[in-house]
PDB file of C-alpha atoms in Angstrom:
ATOM      1  CA  MET A   1      76.367  74.490 131.872  1.00  0.00           C
ATOM      2  CA  HIS A   2      76.554  72.660 128.618  1.00  0.00           C
ATOM      3  CA  ARG A   3      77.948  69.532 129.122  1.00  0.00           C
ATOM      4  CA  LYS A   4      78.786  66.684 126.454  1.00  0.00           C
ATOM      5  CA  MET A   5      78.823  63.037 127.101  1.00  0.00           C
ATOM      6  CA  SER A   6      82.284  61.228 125.816  1.00  0.00           C
ATOM      7  CA  SER A   7      83.782  58.050 126.871  1.00  0.00           C
ATOM      8  CA  GLU A   8      86.637  56.323 127.716  1.00  0.00           C
ATOM      9  CA  GLN A   9      87.609  53.084 126.674  1.00  0.00           C
ATOM     10  CA  ARG A  10      90.400  49.392 128.083  1.00  0.00           C
ATOM     11  CA  ILE A  11      90.575  46.727 128.190  1.00  0.00           C
ATOM     12  CA  THR A  12      90.576  44.165 130.552  1.00  0.00           C
ATOM     13  CA  GLY A  13      92.799  41.981 131.869  1.00  0.00           C
ATOM     14  CA  ASP A  14      89.875  39.241 130.479  1.00  0.00           C
ATOM     15  CA  GLY A  15      90.485  40.792 126.676  1.00  0.00           C
ATOM     16  CA  MET A  16      87.154  42.412 127.509  1.00  0.00           C
ATOM     17  CA  LEU A  17      86.132  45.987 125.934  1.00  0.00           C
ATOM     18  CA  GLN A  18      85.133  48.039 128.382  1.00  0.00           C
ATOM     19  CA  VAL A  19      83.470  51.534 127.821  1.00  0.00           C
ATOM     20  CA  ARG A  20      82.759  54.601 130.944  1.00  0.00           C
ATOM     21  CA  HIS A  21      81.360  56.952 129.762  1.00  0.00           C
ATOM     22  CA  PHE A  22      81.649  60.286 130.961  1.00  0.00           C
ATOM     23  CA  PHE A  23      80.550  63.868 130.832  1.00  0.00           C
ATOM     24  CA  LEU A  24      82.924  66.919 130.315  1.00  0.00           C
ATOM     25  CA  SER A  25      82.262  71.060 130.433  1.00  0.00           C
ATOM     26  CA  ALA A  26      82.864  73.774 127.938  1.00  0.00           C
ATOM     27  CA  GLY A  27      86.158  74.161 129.588  1.00  0.00           C
ATOM     28  CA  GLN A  28      87.162  71.366 129.817  1.00  0.00           C
ATOM     29  CA  ARG A  29      86.949  70.552 126.622  1.00  0.00           C
ATOM     30  CA  CYS A  30      88.682  73.144 125.334  1.00  0.00           C
ATOM     31  CA  LEU A  31      91.860  72.073 126.854  1.00  0.00           C
ATOM     32  CA  PHE A  32      90.909  68.257 126.278  1.00  0.00           C
ATOM     33  CA  TYR A  33      91.110  69.047 122.582  1.00  0.00           C
ATOM     34  CA  GLY A  34      94.295  71.690 123.342  1.00  0.00           C
ATOM     35  CA  GLN A  35      96.297  68.466 124.385  1.00  0.00           C
ATOM     36  CA  CYS A  36      95.366  66.375 121.541  1.00  0.00           C
ATOM     37  CA  VAL A  37      96.492  68.864 118.816  1.00  0.00           C
ATOM     38  CA  ILE A  38     100.205  69.480 120.953  1.00  0.00           C
ATOM     39  CA  THR A  39     100.448  66.650 121.155  1.00  0.00           C
ATOM     40  CA  CYS A  40      99.881  66.127 117.412  1.00  0.00           C
ATOM     41  CA  LEU A  41     102.943  68.699 116.744  1.00  0.00           C
ATOM     42  CA  LEU A  42     105.073  66.789 118.775  1.00  0.00           C
ATOM     43  CA  LEU A  43     104.574  63.768 117.282  1.00  0.00           C
ATOM     44  CA  TYR A  44     104.225  66.038 113.671  1.00  0.00           C
ATOM     45  CA  CYS A  45     107.942  67.031 114.979  1.00  0.00           C
ATOM     46  CA  CYS A  46     109.562  63.771 115.305  1.00  0.00           C
ATOM     47  CA  MET A  47     108.970  62.300 112.217  1.00  0.00           C
ATOM     48  CA  PRO A  48     111.102  62.309 109.931  1.00  0.00           C
ATOM     49  CA  GLN A  49     110.808  64.861 106.666  1.00  0.00           C
ATOM     50  CA  PRO A  50     111.125  63.885 103.379  1.00  0.00           C
ATOM     51  CA  THR A  51     113.434  65.719 101.420  1.00  0.00           C
ATOM     52  CA  PHE A  52     113.533  66.257  97.744  1.00  0.00           C
ATOM     53  CA  ALA A  53     116.119  65.521  95.344  1.00  0.00           C
ATOM     54  CA  HIS A  54     116.823  69.575  93.626  1.00  0.00           C
ATOM     55  CA  PRO A  55     120.743  70.526  93.420  1.00  0.00           C
ATOM     56  CA  PRO A  56     122.006  72.839  95.840  1.00  0.00           C
ATOM     57  CA  ILE A  57     121.988  76.479  93.702  1.00  0.00           C
ATOM     58  CA  SER A  58     125.101  77.785  95.580  1.00  0.00           C
ATOM     59  CA  PRO A  59     124.862  81.839  95.867  1.00  0.00           C
ATOM     60  CA  GLN A  60     127.937  82.435  94.313  1.00  0.00           C
ATOM     61  CA  SER A  61     127.387  81.303  91.406  1.00  0.00           C
ATOM     62  CA  ILE A  62     123.662  83.661  91.370  1.00  0.00           C
ATOM     63  CA  ASP A  63     123.744  87.196  90.137  1.00  0.00           C
ATOM     64  CA  SER A  64     122.221  89.238  92.544  1.00  0.00           C
ATOM     65  CA  ASN A  65     120.098  90.827  90.983  1.00  0.00           C
ATOM     66  CA  ALA A  66     118.562  87.338  89.355  1.00  0.00           C
ATOM     67  CA  ARG A  67     118.609  85.468  92.345  1.00  0.00           C
ATOM     68  CA  TRP A  68     115.273  83.953  92.452  1.00  0.00           C
ATOM     69  CA  SER A  69     114.766  84.229  88.766  1.00  0.00           C
ATOM     70  CA  HIS A  70     114.854  80.038  89.108  1.00  0.00           C
ATOM     71  CA  LEU A  71     111.740  80.621  91.048  1.00  0.00           C
ATOM     72  CA  ALA A  72     109.733  82.503  88.145  1.00  0.00           C
ATOM     73  CA  SER A  73     109.105  81.526  84.744  1.00  0.00           C
ATOM     74  CA  THR A  74     110.006  84.529  82.236  1.00  0.00           C
ATOM     75  CA  ILE A  75     107.063  86.775  81.226  1.00  0.00           C
ATOM     76  CA  PHE A  76     107.441  88.213  77.335  1.00  0.00           C
ATOM     77  CA  GLN A  77     105.061  91.035  76.621  1.00  0.00           C
ATOM     78  CA  ASN A  78     104.635  92.420  73.211  1.00  0.00           C
ATOM     79  CA  ILE A  79     104.752  95.830  73.139  1.00  0.00           C
ATOM     80  CA  SER A  80     103.804  97.421  69.533  1.00  0.00           C
ATOM     81  CA  THR A  81     101.633 100.092  67.985  1.00  0.00           C
ATOM     82  CA  ASP A  82      98.394  99.381  69.606  1.00  0.00           C
ATOM     83  CA  ARG A  83     100.948 100.448  73.169  1.00  0.00           C
ATOM     84  CA  GLY A  84     101.577 103.535  71.081  1.00  0.00           C
ATOM     85  CA  LEU A  85     104.795 102.906  69.029  1.00  0.00           C
ATOM     86  CA  PRO A  86     104.945 104.969  65.816  1.00  0.00           C
ATOM     87  CA  HIS A  87     106.276 101.757  64.338  1.00  0.00           C
ATOM     88  CA  PRO A  88     106.725  97.849  64.457  1.00  0.00           C
ATOM     89  CA  ILE A  89     109.981  97.626  63.950  1.00  0.00           C
ATOM     90  CA  ALA A  90     112.270  99.135  67.032  1.00  0.00           C
ATOM     91  CA  THR A  91     115.961  99.877  65.700  1.00  0.00           C
ATOM     92  CA  ALA A  92     117.457 101.387  69.434  1.00  0.00           C
ATOM     93  CA  VAL A  93     116.687 101.274  73.154  1.00  0.00           C
ATOM     94  CA  HIS A  94     118.193 103.054  76.347  1.00  0.00           C
ATOM     95  CA  GLU A  95     117.852 103.856  79.616  1.00  0.00           C
ATOM     96  CA  SER A  96     118.507 107.820  79.666  1.00  0.00           C
ATOM     97  CA  GLN A  97     119.196 108.658  83.382  1.00  0.00           C
ATOM     98  CA  ASP A  98     116.898 109.776  84.456  1.00  0.00           C
ATOM     99  CA  GLY A  99     115.373 106.445  84.106  1.00  0.00           C
ATOM    100  CA  PHE A 100     113.402 107.130  81.183  1.00  0.00           C
ATOM    101  CA  LEU A 101     113.392 104.392  78.529  1.00  0.00           C
ATOM    102  CA  TRP A 102     113.559 105.675  74.517  1.00  0.00           C
ATOM    103  CA  VAL A 103     113.326 103.419  72.033  1.00  0.00           C
ATOM    104  CA  GLY A 104     114.027 104.289  68.592  1.00  0.00           C
ATOM    105  CA  THR A 105     111.679 103.183  65.718  1.00  0.00           C
ATOM    106  CA  GLN A 106     111.520 103.290  62.844  1.00  0.00           C
ATOM    107  CA  GLY A 107     109.269 105.260  62.044  1.00  0.00           C
ATOM    108  CA  GLY A 108     109.925 108.036  65.346  1.00  0.00           C
ATOM    109  CA  LEU A 109     111.433 108.411  68.965  1.00  0.00           C
ATOM    110  CA  SER A 110     109.263 106.976  71.532  1.00  0.00           C
ATOM    111  CA  ARG A 111     109.658 107.898  75.936  1.00  0.00           C
ATOM    112  CA  TRP A 112     108.905 105.092  77.986  1.00  0.00           C
ATOM    113  CA  ASP A 113     107.121 106.562  81.160  1.00  0.00           C
ATOM    114  CA  GLY A 114     106.231 102.990  82.480  1.00  0.00           C
ATOM    115  CA  TYR A 115     103.098 103.175  81.649  1.00  0.00           C
ATOM    116  CA  ARG A 116     102.899 105.264  78.651  1.00  0.00           C
ATOM    117  CA  PHE A 117     105.109 106.072  75.442  1.00  0.00           C
ATOM    118  CA  ARG A 118     105.282 109.892  74.709  1.00  0.00           C
ATOM    119  CA  THR A 119     106.299 110.025  71.229  1.00  0.00           C
ATOM    120  CA  TYR A 120     108.045 112.575  69.289  1.00  0.00           C
ATOM    121  CA  LEU A 121     108.516 113.132  65.162  1.00  0.00           C
ATOM    122  CA  PRO A 122     109.886 115.569  62.889  1.00  0.00           C
ATOM    123  CA  ASP A 123     108.792 118.892  62.170  1.00  0.00           C
ATOM    124  CA  PRO A 124     109.552 120.935  59.283  1.00  0.00           C
ATOM    125  CA  LYS A 125     108.551 123.646  60.683  1.00  0.00           C
ATOM    126  CA  ASP A 126     110.407 123.584  64.048  1.00  0.00           C
ATOM    127  CA  LEU A 127     114.084 123.349  63.830  1.00  0.00           C
ATOM    128  CA  HIS A 128     114.315 122.379  67.247  1.00  0.00           C
ATOM    129  CA  SER A 129     112.289 118.506  66.356  1.00  0.00           C
ATOM    130  CA  LEU A 130     113.399 115.372  66.042  1.00  0.00           C
ATOM    131  CA  PRO A 131     116.021 115.692  62.518  1.00  0.00           C
ATOM    132  CA  ASP A 132     114.513 112.300  61.167  1.00  0.00           C
ATOM    133  CA  VAL A 133     111.610 109.384  62.214  1.00  0.00           C
ATOM    134  CA  TRP A 134     114.351 106.840  61.223  1.00  0.00           C
ATOM    135  CA  ILE A 135     116.251 106.401  64.888  1.00  0.00           C
ATOM    136  CA  GLN A 136     119.358 104.217  64.065  1.00  0.00           C
ATOM    137  CA  ALA A 137     121.579 104.739  68.070  1.00  0.00           C
ATOM    138  CA  MET A 138     121.393 107.096  71.261  1.00  0.00           C
ATOM    139  CA  HIS A 139     124.316 107.978  73.604  1.00  0.00           C
ATOM    140  CA  THR A 140     123.676 109.399  76.818  1.00  0.00           C
ATOM    141  CA  ASP A 141     127.242 110.719  77.296  1.00  0.00           C
ATOM    142  CA  SER A 142     129.740 111.843  80.974  1.00  0.00           C
ATOM    143  CA  ARG A 143     127.802 114.309  81.404  1.00  0.00           C
ATOM    144  CA  GLY A 144     124.039 113.231  81.476  1.00  0.00           C
ATOM    145  CA  ARG A 145     123.895 114.740  78.322  1.00  0.00           C
ATOM    146  CA  MET A 146     121.566 111.775  75.864  1.00  0.00           C
ATOM    147  CA  TRP A 147     122.449 111.602  72.160  1.00  0.00           C
ATOM    148  CA  VAL A 148     120.748 110.836  69.090  1.00  0.00           C
ATOM    149  CA  ALA A 149     121.612 109.893  65.685  1.00  0.00           C
ATOM    150  CA  THR A 150     119.839 109.554  62.821  1.00  0.00           C
ATOM    151  CA  TYR A 151     119.817 107.764  58.827  1.00  0.00           C
ATOM    152  CA  GLU A 152     119.148 110.864  57.207  1.00  0.00           C
ATOM    153  CA  GLY A 153     118.792 113.558  59.757  1.00  0.00           C
ATOM    154  CA  GLY A 154     122.251 113.535  61.286  1.00  0.00           C
ATOM    155  CA  LEU A 155     122.544 113.953  65.039  1.00  0.00           C
ATOM    156  CA  ALA A 156     121.183 115.588  68.437  1.00  0.00           C
ATOM    157  CA  ARG A 157     120.567 116.214  71.495  1.00  0.00           C
ATOM    158  CA  TYR A 158     118.032 115.460  73.958  1.00  0.00           C
ATOM    159  CA  ASN A 159     116.464 119.234  75.857  1.00  0.00           C
ATOM    160  CA  PRO A 160     115.048 117.812  78.892  1.00  0.00           C
ATOM    161  CA  GLN A 161     114.626 121.768  80.215  1.00  0.00           C
ATOM    162  CA  PHE A 162     112.057 122.198  76.915  1.00  0.00           C
ATOM    163  CA  ASP A 163     111.629 118.506  75.921  1.00  0.00           C
ATOM    164  CA  ASN A 164     113.107 119.588  72.657  1.00  0.00           C
ATOM    165  CA  PHE A 165     116.321 118.293  70.337  1.00  0.00           C
ATOM    166  CA  GLU A 166     119.295 119.927  69.746  1.00  0.00           C
ATOM    167  CA  ARG A 167     120.896 119.705  65.821  1.00  0.00           C
ATOM    168  CA  VAL A 168     124.148 119.083  65.142  1.00  0.00           C
ATOM    169  CA  PRO A 169     125.332 120.694  62.154  1.00  0.00           C
ATOM    170  CA  ILE A 170     126.690 118.842  58.791  1.00  0.00           C
ATOM    171  CA  GLY A 171     128.662 119.610  56.203  1.00  0.00           C
ATOM    172  CA  PRO A 172     131.244 121.712  56.268  1.00  0.00           C
ATOM    173  CA  GLY A 173     132.477 122.098  60.189  1.00  0.00           C
ATOM    174  CA  GLY A 174     129.976 119.642  60.545  1.00  0.00           C
ATOM    175  CA  LEU A 175     129.446 116.136  60.762  1.00  0.00           C
ATOM    176  CA  SER A 176     131.479 114.532  57.683  1.00  0.00           C
ATOM    177  CA  HIS A 177     127.511 112.551  56.787  1.00  0.00           C
ATOM    178  CA  ALA A 178     123.563 112.816  57.337  1.00  0.00           C
ATOM    179  CA  SER A 179     123.508 109.018  58.149  1.00  0.00           C
ATOM    180  CA  VAL A 180     124.869 108.195  61.810  1.00  0.00           C
ATOM    181  CA  SER A 181     125.176 105.114  63.087  1.00  0.00           C
ATOM    182  CA  ALA A 182     126.615 105.346  66.139  1.00  0.00           C
ATOM    183  CA  LEU A 183     128.284 106.771  69.585  1.00  0.00           C
ATOM    184  CA  ALA A 184     130.756 106.867  71.302  1.00  0.00           C
ATOM    185  CA  ASP A 185     132.464 109.135  74.398  1.00  0.00           C
ATOM    186  CA  ASP A 186     135.986 110.321  73.696  1.00  0.00           C
ATOM    187  CA  GLY A 187     136.593 110.705  77.587  1.00  0.00           C
ATOM    188  CA  ASP A 188     137.092 114.537  77.363  1.00  0.00           C
ATOM    189  CA  GLY A 189     134.270 115.587  77.779  1.00  0.00           C
ATOM    190  CA  GLY A 190     132.961 114.923  73.352  1.00  0.00           C
ATOM    191  CA  ILE A 191     131.656 112.077  71.961  1.00  0.00           C
ATOM    192  CA  TYR A 192     133.373 110.246  68.427  1.00  0.00           C
ATOM    193  CA  ILE A 193     130.296 110.078  66.247  1.00  0.00           C
ATOM    194  CA  GLY A 194     130.516 106.559  63.204  1.00  0.00           C
ATOM    195  CA  THR A 195     128.510 108.584  59.732  1.00  0.00           C
ATOM    196  CA  ASP A 196     128.458 106.519  56.539  1.00  0.00           C
ATOM    197  CA  GLY A 197     131.372 109.885  55.964  1.00  0.00           C
ATOM    198  CA  GLY A 198     133.229 108.906  58.447  1.00  0.00           C
ATOM    199  CA  LEU A 199     134.759 109.170  61.440  1.00  0.00           C
ATOM    200  CA  ASP A 200     133.367 112.325  63.646  1.00  0.00           C
ATOM    201  CA  GLN A 201     134.388 114.006  67.091  1.00  0.00           C
ATOM    202  CA  TYR A 202     132.267 116.954  68.584  1.00  0.00           C
ATOM    203  CA  THR A 203     133.409 118.876  71.258  1.00  0.00           C
ATOM    204  CA  PRO A 204     130.127 120.016  72.391  1.00  0.00           C
ATOM    205  CA  ASP A 205     131.002 123.016  74.115  1.00  0.00           C
ATOM    206  CA  THR A 206     133.082 123.893  71.749  1.00  0.00           C
ATOM    207  CA  GLY A 207     131.330 123.076  68.628  1.00  0.00           C
ATOM    208  CA  GLY A 208     134.469 121.199  67.402  1.00  0.00           C
ATOM    209  CA  MET A 209     134.842 119.431  65.182  1.00  0.00           C
ATOM    210  CA  ARG A 210     137.689 116.302  64.133  1.00  0.00           C
ATOM    211  CA  HIS A 211     136.902 114.271  60.801  1.00  0.00           C
ATOM    212  CA  TRP A 212     138.973 111.271  59.371  1.00  0.00           C
ATOM    213  CA  GLN A 213     138.260 108.837  56.388  1.00  0.00           C
ATOM    214  CA  PHE A 214     139.159 106.667  54.453  1.00  0.00           C
ATOM    215  CA  ASP A 215     142.518 107.535  52.101  1.00  0.00           C
ATOM    216  CA  PRO A 216     143.842 104.235  50.584  1.00  0.00           C
ATOM    217  CA  ASN A 217     147.488 105.936  49.751  1.00  0.00           C
ATOM    218  CA  ASP A 218     147.338 105.161  53.518  1.00  0.00           C
ATOM    219  CA  ALA A 219     147.486 101.627  55.080  1.00  0.00           C
ATOM    220  CA  GLN A 220     147.263 102.926  58.413  1.00  0.00           C
ATOM    221  CA  SER A 221     144.055 104.856  57.956  1.00  0.00           C
ATOM    222  CA  LEU A 222     140.246 103.895  58.182  1.00  0.00           C
ATOM    223  CA  PRO A 223     140.422 100.848  56.528  1.00  0.00           C
ATOM    224  CA  ASP A 224     136.709 102.198  55.383  1.00  0.00           C
ATOM    225  CA  ASN A 225     133.640 105.379  55.383  1.00  0.00           C
ATOM    226  CA  HIS A 226     131.018 103.845  56.762  1.00  0.00           C
ATOM    227  CA  ILE A 227     131.246 103.436  60.767  1.00  0.00           C
ATOM    228  CA  TYR A 228     128.798 101.187  62.332  1.00  0.00           C
ATOM    229  CA  ALA A 229     130.226 100.168  65.489  1.00  0.00           C
ATOM    230  CA  LEU A 230     132.624 102.380  68.198  1.00  0.00           C
ATOM    231  CA  LEU A 231     133.152 101.039  71.341  1.00  0.00           C
ATOM    232  CA  ARG A 232     136.172 102.604  73.564  1.00  0.00           C
ATOM    233  CA  GLU A 233     137.579 101.114  77.085  1.00  0.00           C
ATOM    234  CA  LYS A 234     138.225 102.966  80.139  1.00  0.00           C
ATOM    235  CA  ASN A 235     141.713 102.808  79.133  1.00  0.00           C
ATOM    236  CA  GLY A 236     141.022 104.906  76.169  1.00  0.00           C
ATOM    237  CA  THR A 237     141.670 102.454  73.539  1.00  0.00           C
ATOM    238  CA  LEU A 238     138.786 103.080  70.197  1.00  0.00           C
ATOM    239  CA  TRP A 239     137.139 100.021  68.594  1.00  0.00           C
ATOM    240  CA  ILE A 240     135.572 100.925  64.971  1.00  0.00           C
ATOM    241  CA  GLY A 241     133.910  97.933  63.429  1.00  0.00           C
ATOM    242  CA  THR A 242     133.220  99.396  59.571  1.00  0.00           C
ATOM    243  CA  GLY A 243     131.905  98.299  56.360  1.00  0.00           C
ATOM    244  CA  ARG A 244     135.702  96.629  55.422  1.00  0.00           C
ATOM    245  CA  GLY A 245     136.883  95.191  59.097  1.00  0.00           C
ATOM    246  CA  LEU A 246     137.876  96.387  62.232  1.00  0.00           C
ATOM    247  CA  VAL A 247     139.988  98.231  63.280  1.00  0.00           C
ATOM    248  CA  ARG A 248     140.892 100.843  66.916  1.00  0.00           C
ATOM    249  CA  ARG A 249     143.061 103.312  67.934  1.00  0.00           C
ATOM    250  CA  GLN A 250     145.478 103.885  70.906  1.00  0.00           C
ATOM    251  CA  PRO A 251     144.665 106.982  73.494  1.00  0.00           C
ATOM    252  CA  GLY A 252     146.753 109.469  72.229  1.00  0.00           C
ATOM    253  CA  SER A 253     147.478 108.342  68.526  1.00  0.00           C
ATOM    254  CA  ALA A 254     146.029 109.583  64.940  1.00  0.00           C
ATOM    255  CA  GLN A 255     146.709 106.587  63.781  1.00  0.00           C
ATOM    256  CA  PHE A 256     144.518 103.333  62.893  1.00  0.00           C
ATOM    257  CA  GLU A 257     145.217  99.870  63.276  1.00  0.00           C
ATOM    258  CA  ARG A 258     144.274  97.002  61.070  1.00  0.00           C
ATOM    259  CA  VAL A 259     142.067  94.445  63.898  1.00  0.00           C
ATOM    260  CA  ALA A 260     143.118  90.722  61.567  1.00  0.00           C
ATOM    261  CA  LEU A 261     139.552  88.795  62.454  1.00  0.00           C
ATOM    262  CA  PRO A 262     138.953  84.586  61.455  1.00  0.00           C
ATOM    263  CA  VAL A 263     138.140  84.647  58.348  1.00  0.00           C
ATOM    264  CA  ALA A 264     139.464  84.774  54.153  1.00  0.00           C
ATOM    265  CA  SER A 265     141.424  87.539  53.369  1.00  0.00           C
ATOM    266  CA  GLU A 266     139.522  88.388  50.543  1.00  0.00           C
ATOM    267  CA  GLN A 267     136.401  89.146  52.692  1.00  0.00           C
ATOM    268  CA  ALA A 268     134.507  92.268  53.216  1.00  0.00           C
ATOM    269  CA  VAL A 269     134.016  92.086  56.700  1.00  0.00           C
ATOM    270  CA  ILE A 270     131.132  94.653  58.104  1.00  0.00           C
ATOM    271  CA  VAL A 271     131.315  95.155  61.941  1.00  0.00           C
ATOM    272  CA  ARG A 272     127.985  96.278  62.830  1.00  0.00           C
ATOM    273  CA  THR A 273     128.362  95.234  67.159  1.00  0.00           C
ATOM    274  CA  LEU A 274     130.904  95.390  69.415  1.00  0.00           C
ATOM    275  CA  ALA A 275     130.620  94.848  73.217  1.00  0.00           C
ATOM    276  CA  LEU A 276     132.624  94.032  76.410  1.00  0.00           C
ATOM    277  CA  ALA A 277     133.642  91.014  77.527  1.00  0.00           C
ATOM    278  CA  SER A 278     133.128  90.208  81.075  1.00  0.00           C
ATOM    279  CA  GLY A 279     135.917  90.852  81.871  1.00  0.00           C
ATOM    280  CA  GLY A 280     136.271  94.470  80.972  1.00  0.00           C
ATOM    281  CA  ASN A 281     139.003  94.367  78.864  1.00  0.00           C
ATOM    282  CA  TYR A 282     138.316  93.366  74.703  1.00  0.00           C
ATOM    283  CA  PRO A 283     135.824  93.568  72.326  1.00  0.00           C
TER     284      PRO A 283
END
């Protein structure tokens, strides 16, 4: 059996240091070292621990989805044509109900699945292809149908079954204009469509189309035919951003109420974006 010499030191009554040597077996050494480790841990736990001057973080003040965001730095990743986008200028971003991220650009539409892009482009020989390369807006309606608004090709509905597009007619009986900038649900299974020729309301199940346009002889008509933004509240109120200010239409009304904005009265204001406040009541 291997033994290891150890020693014991003590001070005698006359102040002399006395050292006594003795031998420990392997088992005795393990027991001795274990007792030392436990003693050190007990001493550490009894010591007062240092405190750090971090401000308290209230769980109620942090959104549940971002509770741990303050612990890590935000990292941005640049995704451009080198990763598969058809054009470096992104004009619209939308997430469909199946979880795909759609990116509209000035050179086509791309679908991101988390790994790669699938790009859609117009094909003059295919009436079910994307109608235009320049994407202006995207919207998923209450029934899960995704709509794509374009700069010169009107409006199209994406068909996931065949991975293609169904185009909405332009002209008599169809869209007021080929340039579509905004989309919103109408609450009855259809959609409102903001074009450069006025406001349209489309019912996909029947193909019906209604139109509202600027009338210089009617102060309660649209103030302009260029519709850039649409937002419908839960109570049915429709807010409309135009080339000459902001208007709203109450549920069941055919009249448009002009909303004063904090600018000079003679200044024409283009309203391009609308969003609900945190309370969800007003844009």
